[in-house]
């Protein structure tokens, strides 16, 4: 695996070290440190594809677009969106209301750790994940403008926006106050977008908006110009048969999310810190210690993982990791809000994983050193010990998708039932080009309620 640097915003490099122990303050002090203002842990997740793969980038005139580019550092994979100056992305993030803490510069993508979650930049797509009261969707016009202005992307290939139901929707701002407002905002940019609610409307549920490539772009309009009025944005057309990417060109898209709430006291306590531990730029160093203590740094093989984590003062934790999985470079990201009353942790990963009773979830060429899906779910849940959780697997459609999705449902149950969880919802969904497995679980005998409980 090629060495990957983790550079903080002040230019210093983070060195990962293993530590034997992390001191945790006692729960009486935690109560004093906890904020009385609720924090919205569940994230808004915006994913925009400007091309079907990194092999399908537009040819650009360096003289025209060079002002927005960084040096490619001799890496032929550092193309498209990855060549844009960090300062350009930071200006977009100012609109969203979050800041860059550090960056992992990978072989195939870059992982930005943010003050409110994460940003992942690949040559052909961008993933923006933000929590709290950030204005995620307000970054969309600027993202479209950046992609057009600096990279020559005139259209969007696909767009996805998803989130778990908010704990405190009344605290949200802009279009995020209600799901209907978010849908209307996205519809102003995209034709033929589809919006879905998966799960109990009066309980935990998962919301999804997605677009599909269209067959005819006769009505496509010019891309949005930053600062102009909103204009309709039409997804790129499905390519002709001779231009259609082969399986070797276009790997199956695969994303698993584990969204957890009602974390146990013992799981929450490590994420509260002495102020001195997080002071003077030591948030990265302390988080590295904590990642080792809790086993976060071994979720995937250590020699395949580059982990960048940050501990917030006085509480909270975020981490990005890049994974060399044998078929390319993937990521996982973790974010933790440990405060009682609104405790929450999320895990998201796009590395295709095998199952114990099959070679893979419809994906070939997987690395045998990777954890299987059941082990991954079990290990993540063991770290955060939630009273409630939902698990989603979102996979691009293939000939094996139906079997893969049902296999995933069995795996989720097998991983969680021995830990005392019962499944209270199981939903399989077919979208345009994608299949979804959604399941929610609750631990038997769970006591206590989050302030945000609606059911």
PDB file of C-alpha atoms in Angstrom, residues 57-275:
ATOM      1  CA  UNK A  57     -13.509  12.182 -16.983  1.00  0.00           C
ATOM      2  CA  UNK A  58     -13.875  15.080 -19.416  1.00  0.00           C
ATOM      3  CA  UNK A  59     -10.795  16.328 -21.238  1.00  0.00           C
ATOM      4  CA  UNK A  60     -10.014  19.789 -19.908  1.00  0.00           C
ATOM      5  CA  UNK A  61      -7.831  22.640 -21.084  1.00  0.00           C
ATOM      6  CA  UNK A  62      -5.145  23.076 -18.410  1.00  0.00           C
ATOM      7  CA  UNK A  63      -4.704  26.715 -19.411  1.00  0.00           C
ATOM      8  CA  UNK A  64      -8.390  27.349 -18.792  1.00  0.00           C
ATOM      9  CA  UNK A  65      -8.859  25.305 -15.631  1.00  0.00           C
ATOM     10  CA  UNK A  66      -5.366  25.369 -14.135  1.00  0.00           C
ATOM     11  CA  UNK A  67      -6.017  28.184 -11.662  1.00  0.00           C
ATOM     12  CA  UNK A  68      -8.153  25.887  -9.542  1.00  0.00           C
ATOM     13  CA  UNK A  69      -5.800  22.935  -9.640  1.00  0.00           C
ATOM     14  CA  UNK A  70      -3.207  21.630  -7.238  1.00  0.00           C
ATOM     15  CA  UNK A  71      -0.017  19.934  -8.325  1.00  0.00           C
ATOM     16  CA  UNK A  72      -0.735  16.357  -9.308  1.00  0.00           C
ATOM     17  CA  UNK A  73       2.391  15.205  -7.431  1.00  0.00           C
ATOM     18  CA  UNK A  74       3.140  12.786 -10.255  1.00  0.00           C
ATOM     19  CA  UNK A  75       0.157  10.620  -9.323  1.00  0.00           C
ATOM     20  CA  UNK A  76      -1.833   9.817 -12.491  1.00  0.00           C
ATOM     21  CA  UNK A  77      -4.869   9.033 -10.320  1.00  0.00           C
ATOM     22  CA  UNK A  78      -4.931  12.569  -8.939  1.00  0.00           C
ATOM     23  CA  UNK A  79      -7.267  13.867 -11.616  1.00  0.00           C
ATOM     24  CA  UNK A  80     -10.701  15.434 -11.890  1.00  0.00           C
ATOM     25  CA  UNK A  81     -12.117  16.726  -8.615  1.00  0.00           C
ATOM     26  CA  UNK A  82      -9.020  15.576  -6.704  1.00  0.00           C
ATOM     27  CA  UNK A  83      -6.876  18.220  -8.385  1.00  0.00           C
ATOM     28  CA  UNK A  84      -8.870  21.110  -6.991  1.00  0.00           C
ATOM     29  CA  UNK A  85      -7.190  23.288  -4.367  1.00  0.00           C
ATOM     30  CA  UNK A  86      -8.172  22.557  -0.791  1.00  0.00           C
ATOM     31  CA  UNK A  87      -8.958  26.251  -0.380  1.00  0.00           C
ATOM     32  CA  UNK A  88     -11.711  25.918  -2.997  1.00  0.00           C
ATOM     33  CA  UNK A  89     -13.367  23.121  -1.025  1.00  0.00           C
ATOM     34  CA  UNK A  90     -12.926  25.075   2.201  1.00  0.00           C
ATOM     35  CA  UNK A  91     -14.781  28.022   0.702  1.00  0.00           C
ATOM     36  CA  UNK A  92     -17.660  25.675  -0.177  1.00  0.00           C
ATOM     37  CA  UNK A  93     -17.618  24.273   3.356  1.00  0.00           C
ATOM     38  CA  UNK A  94     -17.919  27.803   4.756  1.00  0.00           C
ATOM     39  CA  UNK A  95     -21.346  27.909   3.114  1.00  0.00           C
ATOM     40  CA  UNK A  96     -22.238  24.610   4.781  1.00  0.00           C
ATOM     41  CA  UNK A  97     -20.918  25.922   8.145  1.00  0.00           C
ATOM     42  CA  UNK A  98     -18.072  23.521   8.898  1.00  0.00           C
ATOM     43  CA  UNK A  99     -14.264  23.505   8.798  1.00  0.00           C
ATOM     44  CA  UNK A 100     -11.496  21.142   7.708  1.00  0.00           C
ATOM     45  CA  UNK A 101      -9.536  19.590  10.589  1.00  0.00           C
ATOM     46  CA  UNK A 102      -7.195  17.334   8.589  1.00  0.00           C
ATOM     47  CA  UNK A 103      -6.883  15.479   5.294  1.00  0.00           C
ATOM     48  CA  UNK A 104      -5.749  12.016   4.235  1.00  0.00           C
ATOM     49  CA  UNK A 105      -4.351  12.180   0.699  1.00  0.00           C
ATOM     50  CA  UNK A 106      -4.876   8.695  -0.680  1.00  0.00           C
ATOM     51  CA  UNK A 107      -4.108   6.842  -3.865  1.00  0.00           C
ATOM     52  CA  UNK A 108      -7.618   7.068  -5.303  1.00  0.00           C
ATOM     53  CA  UNK A 109      -9.496   9.503  -3.067  1.00  0.00           C
ATOM     54  CA  UNK A 110      -8.957  12.159  -0.412  1.00  0.00           C
ATOM     55  CA  UNK A 111     -10.643  12.094   3.000  1.00  0.00           C
ATOM     56  CA  UNK A 112     -11.303  15.418   4.721  1.00  0.00           C
ATOM     57  CA  UNK A 113     -12.087  15.222   8.440  1.00  0.00           C
ATOM     58  CA  UNK A 114     -14.435  18.085   9.279  1.00  0.00           C
ATOM     59  CA  UNK A 115     -15.556  19.894  12.392  1.00  0.00           C
ATOM     60  CA  UNK A 116     -18.956  18.364  11.585  1.00  0.00           C
ATOM     61  CA  UNK A 117     -18.248  14.975   9.986  1.00  0.00           C
ATOM     62  CA  UNK A 118     -16.545  14.252   6.628  1.00  0.00           C
ATOM     63  CA  UNK A 119     -15.881  15.075   2.981  1.00  0.00           C
ATOM     64  CA  UNK A 120     -14.595  12.480   0.497  1.00  0.00           C
ATOM     65  CA  UNK A 121     -13.315  13.555  -2.914  1.00  0.00           C
ATOM     66  CA  UNK A 122     -12.728  11.124  -5.792  1.00  0.00           C
ATOM     67  CA  UNK A 123     -11.853  12.116  -9.362  1.00  0.00           C
ATOM     68  CA  UNK A 124     -15.477  11.698 -10.476  1.00  0.00           C
ATOM     69  CA  UNK A 125     -17.609  12.064  -7.339  1.00  0.00           C
ATOM     70  CA  UNK A 126     -17.884  13.861  -4.024  1.00  0.00           C
ATOM     71  CA  UNK A 127     -19.444  12.732  -0.734  1.00  0.00           C
ATOM     72  CA  UNK A 128     -20.370  15.392   1.826  1.00  0.00           C
ATOM     73  CA  UNK A 129     -21.547  14.140   5.220  1.00  0.00           C
ATOM     74  CA  UNK A 130     -22.407  16.719   7.888  1.00  0.00           C
ATOM     75  CA  UNK A 131     -24.125  16.630  11.267  1.00  0.00           C
ATOM     76  CA  UNK A 132     -25.563  19.181  13.695  1.00  0.00           C
ATOM     77  CA  UNK A 133     -27.347  22.144  12.136  1.00  0.00           C
ATOM     78  CA  UNK A 134     -25.018  22.374   9.144  1.00  0.00           C
ATOM     79  CA  UNK A 135     -26.520  23.529   5.848  1.00  0.00           C
ATOM     80  CA  UNK A 136     -25.448  20.553   3.772  1.00  0.00           C
ATOM     81  CA  UNK A 137     -27.670  21.143   0.750  1.00  0.00           C
ATOM     82  CA  UNK A 138     -26.727  24.809   0.521  1.00  0.00           C
ATOM     83  CA  UNK A 139     -23.304  23.592  -0.589  1.00  0.00           C
ATOM     84  CA  UNK A 140     -24.816  21.941  -3.664  1.00  0.00           C
ATOM     85  CA  UNK A 141     -24.843  25.011  -5.985  1.00  0.00           C
ATOM     86  CA  UNK A 142     -21.206  25.704  -5.181  1.00  0.00           C
ATOM     87  CA  UNK A 143     -20.201  22.066  -5.694  1.00  0.00           C
ATOM     88  CA  UNK A 144     -21.827  22.069  -9.123  1.00  0.00           C
ATOM     89  CA  UNK A 145     -20.092  25.317 -10.000  1.00  0.00           C
ATOM     90  CA  UNK A 146     -16.690  24.041  -8.827  1.00  0.00           C
ATOM     91  CA  UNK A 147     -17.060  20.844 -10.856  1.00  0.00           C
ATOM     92  CA  UNK A 148     -17.996  22.814 -13.968  1.00  0.00           C
ATOM     93  CA  UNK A 149     -15.547  25.681 -13.550  1.00  0.00           C
ATOM     94  CA  UNK A 150     -12.428  23.691 -12.688  1.00  0.00           C
ATOM     95  CA  UNK A 151     -13.041  20.213 -14.128  1.00  0.00           C
ATOM     96  CA  UNK A 152     -15.286  20.657 -17.135  1.00  0.00           C
ATOM     97  CA  UNK A 153     -18.153  18.591 -15.717  1.00  0.00           C
ATOM     98  CA  UNK A 154     -21.240  20.012 -17.427  1.00  0.00           C
ATOM     99  CA  UNK A 155     -23.767  17.572 -15.984  1.00  0.00           C
ATOM    100  CA  UNK A 156     -24.416  15.316 -13.010  1.00  0.00           C
ATOM    101  CA  UNK A 157     -24.343  11.562 -13.613  1.00  0.00           C
ATOM    102  CA  UNK A 158     -26.239  10.649 -10.431  1.00  0.00           C
ATOM    103  CA  UNK A 159     -27.129  12.320  -7.153  1.00  0.00           C
ATOM    104  CA  UNK A 160     -28.005  10.749  -3.808  1.00  0.00           C
ATOM    105  CA  UNK A 161     -29.119  12.450  -0.612  1.00  0.00           C
ATOM    106  CA  UNK A 162     -30.022  10.502   2.518  1.00  0.00           C
ATOM    107  CA  UNK A 163     -30.337  10.819   6.268  1.00  0.00           C
ATOM    108  CA  UNK A 164     -31.823   9.185   9.313  1.00  0.00           C
ATOM    109  CA  UNK A 165     -34.815  10.886  10.900  1.00  0.00           C
ATOM    110  CA  UNK A 166     -33.627  13.837  12.978  1.00  0.00           C
ATOM    111  CA  UNK A 167     -33.769  13.768  16.762  1.00  0.00           C
ATOM    112  CA  UNK A 168     -34.414  17.518  16.935  1.00  0.00           C
ATOM    113  CA  UNK A 169     -35.907  18.614  13.596  1.00  0.00           C
ATOM    114  CA  UNK A 170     -37.068  21.907  15.088  1.00  0.00           C
ATOM    115  CA  UNK A 171     -33.428  22.974  15.469  1.00  0.00           C
ATOM    116  CA  UNK A 172     -32.580  22.554  11.774  1.00  0.00           C
ATOM    117  CA  UNK A 173     -32.090  25.512   9.444  1.00  0.00           C
ATOM    118  CA  UNK A 174     -32.714  26.320   5.795  1.00  0.00           C
ATOM    119  CA  UNK A 175     -34.157  23.512   3.673  1.00  0.00           C
ATOM    120  CA  UNK A 176     -33.378  20.953   6.384  1.00  0.00           C
ATOM    121  CA  UNK A 177     -36.362  21.886   8.571  1.00  0.00           C
ATOM    122  CA  UNK A 178     -38.531  19.249   6.904  1.00  0.00           C
ATOM    123  CA  UNK A 179     -37.999  16.374   4.496  1.00  0.00           C
ATOM    124  CA  UNK A 180     -40.479  17.920   2.078  1.00  0.00           C
ATOM    125  CA  UNK A 181     -38.419  21.118   1.948  1.00  0.00           C
ATOM    126  CA  UNK A 182     -35.255  19.142   1.232  1.00  0.00           C
ATOM    127  CA  UNK A 183     -37.000  17.304  -1.600  1.00  0.00           C
ATOM    128  CA  UNK A 184     -38.296  20.540  -3.119  1.00  0.00           C
ATOM    129  CA  UNK A 185     -34.816  22.051  -2.895  1.00  0.00           C
ATOM    130  CA  UNK A 186     -33.290  19.076  -4.721  1.00  0.00           C
ATOM    131  CA  UNK A 187     -36.090  19.032  -7.293  1.00  0.00           C
ATOM    132  CA  UNK A 188     -35.060  22.580  -8.243  1.00  0.00           C
ATOM    133  CA  UNK A 189     -31.757  21.115  -9.484  1.00  0.00           C
ATOM    134  CA  UNK A 190     -32.686  17.693 -10.834  1.00  0.00           C
ATOM    135  CA  UNK A 191     -35.376  16.339 -13.117  1.00  0.00           C
ATOM    136  CA  UNK A 192     -37.010  13.029 -12.287  1.00  0.00           C
ATOM    137  CA  UNK A 193     -35.591  12.775  -8.769  1.00  0.00           C
ATOM    138  CA  UNK A 194     -37.318  10.252  -6.497  1.00  0.00           C
ATOM    139  CA  UNK A 195     -37.843  10.582  -2.733  1.00  0.00           C
ATOM    140  CA  UNK A 196     -38.471   7.689  -0.334  1.00  0.00           C
ATOM    141  CA  UNK A 197     -39.178   7.118   3.354  1.00  0.00           C
ATOM    142  CA  UNK A 198     -37.981   3.713   4.577  1.00  0.00           C
ATOM    143  CA  UNK A 199     -39.252   2.588   7.973  1.00  0.00           C
ATOM    144  CA  UNK A 200     -41.795   3.871  10.503  1.00  0.00           C
ATOM    145  CA  UNK A 201     -42.802   7.465   9.862  1.00  0.00           C
ATOM    146  CA  UNK A 202     -43.548   7.887  13.584  1.00  0.00           C
ATOM    147  CA  UNK A 203     -40.331   6.171  14.659  1.00  0.00           C
ATOM    148  CA  UNK A 204     -36.786   5.657  13.416  1.00  0.00           C
ATOM    149  CA  UNK A 205     -36.735   5.818   9.640  1.00  0.00           C
ATOM    150  CA  UNK A 206     -34.343   6.459   6.771  1.00  0.00           C
ATOM    151  CA  UNK A 207     -34.910   9.039   4.056  1.00  0.00           C
ATOM    152  CA  UNK A 208     -33.512   8.840   0.532  1.00  0.00           C
ATOM    153  CA  UNK A 209     -33.547  11.047  -2.560  1.00  0.00           C
ATOM    154  CA  UNK A 210     -31.889   9.806  -5.728  1.00  0.00           C
ATOM    155  CA  UNK A 211     -31.697  10.518  -9.434  1.00  0.00           C
ATOM    156  CA  UNK A 212     -31.211   8.070 -12.273  1.00  0.00           C
ATOM    157  CA  UNK A 213     -29.328   8.585 -15.534  1.00  0.00           C
ATOM    158  CA  UNK A 214     -31.800   9.511 -18.267  1.00  0.00           C
ATOM    159  CA  UNK A 215     -31.873   8.250 -21.834  1.00  0.00           C
ATOM    160  CA  UNK A 216     -32.441  11.625 -23.472  1.00  0.00           C
ATOM    161  CA  UNK A 217     -30.827  14.932 -22.507  1.00  0.00           C
ATOM    162  CA  UNK A 218     -32.390  17.113 -25.202  1.00  0.00           C
ATOM    163  CA  UNK A 219     -33.795  19.338 -22.468  1.00  0.00           C
ATOM    164  CA  UNK A 220     -30.588  19.543 -20.456  1.00  0.00           C
ATOM    165  CA  UNK A 221     -29.667  23.069 -19.414  1.00  0.00           C
ATOM    166  CA  UNK A 222     -26.329  24.656 -18.752  1.00  0.00           C
ATOM    167  CA  UNK A 223     -24.754  24.052 -15.316  1.00  0.00           C
ATOM    168  CA  UNK A 224     -25.466  26.318 -12.398  1.00  0.00           C
ATOM    169  CA  UNK A 225     -23.212  29.350 -12.091  1.00  0.00           C
ATOM    170  CA  UNK A 226     -22.348  30.186  -8.499  1.00  0.00           C
ATOM    171  CA  UNK A 227     -24.320  33.184  -7.346  1.00  0.00           C
ATOM    172  CA  UNK A 228     -26.952  32.859 -10.070  1.00  0.00           C
ATOM    173  CA  UNK A 229     -30.529  31.752  -9.636  1.00  0.00           C
ATOM    174  CA  UNK A 230     -31.143  28.005  -9.265  1.00  0.00           C
ATOM    175  CA  UNK A 231     -31.398  26.227 -12.605  1.00  0.00           C
ATOM    176  CA  UNK A 232     -32.630  22.793 -13.516  1.00  0.00           C
ATOM    177  CA  UNK A 233     -29.898  20.160 -13.562  1.00  0.00           C
ATOM    178  CA  UNK A 234     -30.480  17.034 -15.654  1.00  0.00           C
ATOM    179  CA  UNK A 235     -28.501  13.828 -14.981  1.00  0.00           C
ATOM    180  CA  UNK A 236     -26.198  12.740 -17.772  1.00  0.00           C
ATOM    181  CA  UNK A 237     -27.741  10.347 -20.302  1.00  0.00           C
ATOM    182  CA  UNK A 238     -27.122   6.637 -20.239  1.00  0.00           C
ATOM    183  CA  UNK A 239     -24.151   6.075 -22.568  1.00  0.00           C
ATOM    184  CA  UNK A 240     -24.538   4.237 -25.849  1.00  0.00           C
ATOM    185  CA  UNK A 241     -23.820   0.527 -25.864  1.00  0.00           C
ATOM    186  CA  UNK A 242     -20.273   0.909 -27.122  1.00  0.00           C
ATOM    187  CA  UNK A 243     -19.562   3.495 -24.399  1.00  0.00           C
ATOM    188  CA  UNK A 244     -21.111   1.520 -21.541  1.00  0.00           C
ATOM    189  CA  UNK A 245     -18.460   0.729 -18.903  1.00  0.00           C
ATOM    190  CA  UNK A 246     -17.629  -2.929 -18.436  1.00  0.00           C
ATOM    191  CA  UNK A 247     -17.573  -4.606 -15.015  1.00  0.00           C
ATOM    192  CA  UNK A 248     -13.821  -4.090 -14.934  1.00  0.00           C
ATOM    193  CA  UNK A 249     -14.325  -0.375 -15.589  1.00  0.00           C
ATOM    194  CA  UNK A 250     -17.230   0.215 -13.250  1.00  0.00           C
ATOM    195  CA  UNK A 251     -17.120  -1.650  -9.948  1.00  0.00           C
ATOM    196  CA  UNK A 252     -20.300  -2.283  -8.042  1.00  0.00           C
ATOM    197  CA  UNK A 253     -21.237   0.575  -5.750  1.00  0.00           C
ATOM    198  CA  UNK A 254     -21.602  -0.678  -2.177  1.00  0.00           C
ATOM    199  CA  UNK A 255     -22.318   1.262   1.021  1.00  0.00           C
ATOM    200  CA  UNK A 256     -23.168  -0.007   4.483  1.00  0.00           C
ATOM    201  CA  UNK A 257     -24.334   2.286   7.275  1.00  0.00           C
ATOM    202  CA  UNK A 258     -24.799   1.380  10.941  1.00  0.00           C
ATOM    203  CA  UNK A 259     -26.684   4.163  12.729  1.00  0.00           C
ATOM    204  CA  UNK A 260     -26.766   3.745  16.509  1.00  0.00           C
ATOM    205  CA  UNK A 261     -28.507   5.545  19.376  1.00  0.00           C
ATOM    206  CA  UNK A 262     -29.049   5.036  23.123  1.00  0.00           C
ATOM    207  CA  UNK A 263     -25.378   4.153  23.640  1.00  0.00           C
ATOM    208  CA  UNK A 264     -24.639   2.483  26.966  1.00  0.00           C
ATOM    209  CA  UNK A 265     -22.939   4.489  29.700  1.00  0.00           C
ATOM    210  CA  UNK A 266     -19.782   2.380  29.494  1.00  0.00           C
ATOM    211  CA  UNK A 267     -19.605   2.935  25.727  1.00  0.00           C
ATOM    212  CA  UNK A 268     -20.170   6.690  26.021  1.00  0.00           C
ATOM    213  CA  UNK A 269     -17.669   7.472  28.774  1.00  0.00           C
ATOM    214  CA  UNK A 270     -14.446   7.069  26.741  1.00  0.00           C
ATOM    215  CA  UNK A 271     -15.582   9.872  24.433  1.00  0.00           C
ATOM    216  CA  UNK A 272     -15.488  12.510  27.191  1.00  0.00           C
ATOM    217  CA  UNK A 273     -12.044  14.024  27.726  1.00  0.00           C
ATOM    218  CA  UNK A 274     -10.069  16.116  30.135  1.00  0.00           C
ATOM    219  CA  UNK A 275      -9.800  19.549  28.564  1.00  0.00           C
TER     220      UNK A 275
END
